[in-house]
Each structure stands twice: as structure tokens, then as C-alpha cells.
Amino acid sequence: MISKEEVLKLAELARLKVSDAEVGQLQKDISSILDYVGQLAQQPGLTTTQRDSAGSSEEEASRAAKPHNVMRADTPRAAGDMLAGKEEALRAAFPTREGSYNVVRTIIQKDE
Amino acid sequence: MKLNELTITDASKKLASGEITSVQLTQACLDAIAARNTELNAYLEVFDDALAQAAAADARRKAGENHPLLGTPLAIKDNILIEGRRASAASKMLENYVATYDATVIKKLKEAGAVFLGRTNMDEFAMGGSNENSAFGAVKNPHDSSRVPGGSSGGSAAAVAAHLCLGALGTDTGGSVREPAAFCGVVGMKPTYGGISRSGIMAMAASLNQCGVLAKTAEDAELLFNTIAGLDALDSQTFDAGVYPKRAAQKKIGVPRALLAQGIDADVLERFEASLKKFQSQGYTLVDVDIPSAPLALAAYYIIMPAEASTDLARYDGVRYGLSLKAGDLVGDYAATRGAGFGQEVRRRIMLGTYVLSSGYYDAYYAKALAARAQLRAEYAKALTGVDVIAMPTTTSPAPKLGEKSEPLAMYLLDIFTVTANITGNPALSVPMGTVEREGKQLPVGLQFTAAHGDETGLFAAAKSL
């Protein structure tokens, strides 16, 4: 079972506040899920390079289209055209607003 | 027959001939919602301008338009954006969020002239298989209100089944359209990965997630799919028609016998065998297919999905929109906002995703899951070379009772047959295959078809012959 400290570390990494009461339950739940999904590690045939190996030609032929990059058309667009007319709706969603500005917390602080 | 009980196809004919109006049709749905939504909790909000939208559709028809969906009342899952309307993903995090633009699927439905009745309840951020994870209360199954409708598109499935709309949109990341469709006795379809644009749909595990459709018949589902599918510059995962080769129908159905040997309720298996007989009587040949890695799909899914979800949901930090709580400093603000805004299951999956992506664990979990994914894709591609579709039950049993699957892992096991299509990117669909009796109630069960990438035509063809 994963430890209380591990749960608290995960919560910190994930930026989630969890209550003390919740930690015990999370230890139990996350451990049982990890036990289940951990069965993959016991599969000797599953090697992480497998996806690069070529299958039979029949398999290859039937396999879905190969990954390829999708680019949008390289055509100029007027600045801000995706947002045109939506500025006020976007501002209205700000949690704290001053005029047209979204008020956010000071990030850089002086060392005392 | 009440107007709200019509299929989209039948209603469309009546609308086209002038026998009924969209206002009448929409009113019939609103009456049904008024009668049953308090009990079912399928809709989180019913739009107060639904009749006005219907009147506008009637006016468009008068002016000469005739799209088959013109004036059709639909329900929309709460994680799909409609400009100017709330979209909460059934989460406290976005309880008061108002969409600033239309999802591409909504834009296409507006062009077709569909009427949006309201937004449907769901598992929070589409995480769940029973709709009990909604921050705004569980949805009840219309066939037995002591049971769940399935999830995460439970509100959409219940609304279609109870005739509170003619069709609905959902999203499917591991079975979230097909599983509730099976539990509620309707058709639910997930396209090929990239088949429908996800612009304007809240991301949850982006390599798995797709928009899907729910309807009373396969014909209706096909109409909805054809209206919203296709290439979209705003979603680079969408593809052109030529990407996947066209397939000729072989009239062959693959059955993965090894997977059916255990774990499925006997009467569910009986319904399945009876459906297969029906196909044989229509000239289909049954072929045994082997997918040796299928038992690994669920484990791979519950690594890939939380890993991606933990990153997809990082955007909800209370800075630009949504819930925003203050707690001393910036990191404290994030933790307080996300701790209070996300429900228990969402927090659990984010932490699980954080764990499997952690340095030191990546190779044991995430890399293994990607290897299993590649293996499954290859096995499915091979199995599908000789058949049109692969058939199996959508779920191992009918809808469970509310509260029955309280352990997370027990809940996850509801997805055991549906996650594979999301892992491999194949299109899949659940179609009703009759009912089984539990405690004196007749409960629907579904048959799932999986087709080759890009072969939605084959998928719908098989579903329409059942």
C-alpha cells in the first residue's frame, strides 16, 4: 500500500488540497487501482519497443493510417479575429476583475 | 403515439410534409421533461428559449430549407460548449461557467437547424460509469429508478430512453456513450478517433476521447453522426475522407469467443447468442476471432486515461475562469481551488495520473500501457481484415443499483468491454439486444460492434440489420 507521505506528495504535485480524513481512503483506493493496472508490468511479452517493430505484411496493410502531421493552411489572418466580439464574454469569466483587467496574484515576492 | 416518442427519421418526414411543426415537437419534449425530469435528473438545465429555437426552425423551413435535422429537438451533454450558455461538466469547478463560443459540433447542428432543449447531467468531467459522480446529483435509469443509467453520458442516455428528446450528444473516452446507451436501451456510437471535431468539447484524456451520438435507432444515430462528422481546422486530429481505405462489405461478423467464456451474466449471453442467430438468418457468417491482448485493455486504459486527464485538467486553476479560492499564496490558491472544485473521483484520477507519470514509475506503468496499446491496435487490425465488424456484449450485466459500485475498481470494471475501442481508436457502437429480468423489472442490455478505422458505414450497416 502506498504511504500517507506518498499521497501527500502526490497531492502537492497535483496542486490538490486533501483533508486528513481523505488521505487514508486515497491510500487504499490508489493502491488497489495500482495493483490492478500493475499487471501490465508482469506481462513478459510487452516490451516498450514493440510499437516500432514491423508486423507481417498483411498486418501492415490492414493497419490504420500511419501517424502524420496535420498542418493548417498557411494563410494570414487578421490579428485577434478568433476573439473578435468575444472580448467582453472572456472578461466576464475572470474571477476578479478590474475594468478590462484580470486581477491575479503577485508571483514575484521580495525576500524579507 | 406522442410526438416526443417519434424517431428522428419519422419526425423529420412529418416535419417535411408539414404534418407537424418543430414547435409542437419541441413542446411534446418539454411536456415529457416536465413530467419526468424531477425523478430522473437527466437535464441539469432546460433552455428557456427552446420553443423560440423551434419557431425559428419552422420559419427556416417555410423559407425553403429542408435539412433532415431542421427542427429536431436534441439534448447536449454538459461538457459541450454552446455560446452564451452554461457548460459545467457537472462540476463545482465550472458551475457558473458560460461558454464564449460554439463547439464545432454545435455550429454544425445550428446550421442544420436542430433545437437544443437543454444540457444533460453527466459524471463530473466525464469520469465515471454510473453518473453517480455528478456534482449535481445522480441520474436515474428510466427503466428502473433504483438503478443507474450508466455514465458518463448518463443524462443524455436517460433523456433519449425516456423520450425527453429525440436524440443527444455525448462524449466517449472509455465507453461513456456506449455503456449508458446499453443500460438505457438506446443506440450509442463512438466514431473513429478523429471522426468528429472536439473543438469546444472539454478535454479529458485527449488520445482516447471522442464526441459520440445517442439515438433511438441506428438510422437516427447515423444521421446525427453524418451531420457533425468531418475534417475541422480547429481540431488537428480530425481527418479527411481519404485517410482510411474504403472497405467492401463481406457480410461477416467476428466473435471473440475466448472473451465470452467467463464473467458475463448467463441471460446477457443468451440475448447475445440470440442476436447472432438473427444475423445468421440474414445471411451473415459468424467467424471466430482472437484478440489475445484484450484482457489487458482495461489496465492499459486506467493508466493512459488518468495520466492524460491529470494534464488535461491542469488548466482548471482558478486564474482565468471557474471557481477561484484564495489561500495565502499562489500555490495555496491552486490547491484550495482544485481541492474544493473537483469531486472525489476527479481528484483520485488526477493523483493516479500524477503517480503513473512520476519519475521512476513511468516505465513500469505508462510505457507498458503504450506497448499494450500498440499490441491491441495490431490485433484488432488483424482480426478485422476478415470480417466487417466484431460483436460482443457491450457490458457483462444490466445496469447496477445506485450505490452498488462504491469501490472505484468495481466501477472501472463496468468499462471492461468498451475501453478497447478508445485504446485502439476504432469506431464502435452499442445497439439494444433485448432485456433481462432483475427483481421483476425488464432491463435493457446492449450488443457492441467494433469496425475498422474509418468504416462507420460498416458499423451502421451491421447495427441496422439487428
Short mmCIF file of C-alpha atoms in Angstrom, two decimals, chain A residues 15-16 31 36 38 54 58 62 81 90 100-101 109:
data_model
loop_
_atom_site.label_atom_id
_atom_site.label_comp_id
_atom_site.label_asym_id
_atom_site.label_seq_id
_atom_site.Cartn_x
_atom_site.Cartn_y
_atom_site.Cartn_z
CA ARG A 15 -1.95 21.01 -6.67
CA LEU A 16 -4.81 19.46 -4.74
CA SER A 31 -3.17 1.15 -4.04
CA TYR A 36 -4.80 -3.88 -10.88
CA GLY A 38 0.34 -3.16 -12.37
CA ALA A 54 7.05 -4.26 -38.08
CA GLU A 58 -0.82 -8.48 -44.05
CA SER A 62 -4.58 -3.56 -42.78
CA ASP A 81 -10.04 37.54 -35.47
CA LEU A 90 -13.99 36.33 -21.86
CA SER A 100 -10.66 45.18 -18.57
CA TYR A 101 -8.02 43.50 -16.42
CA GLN A 109 7.90 38.46 -3.98
#
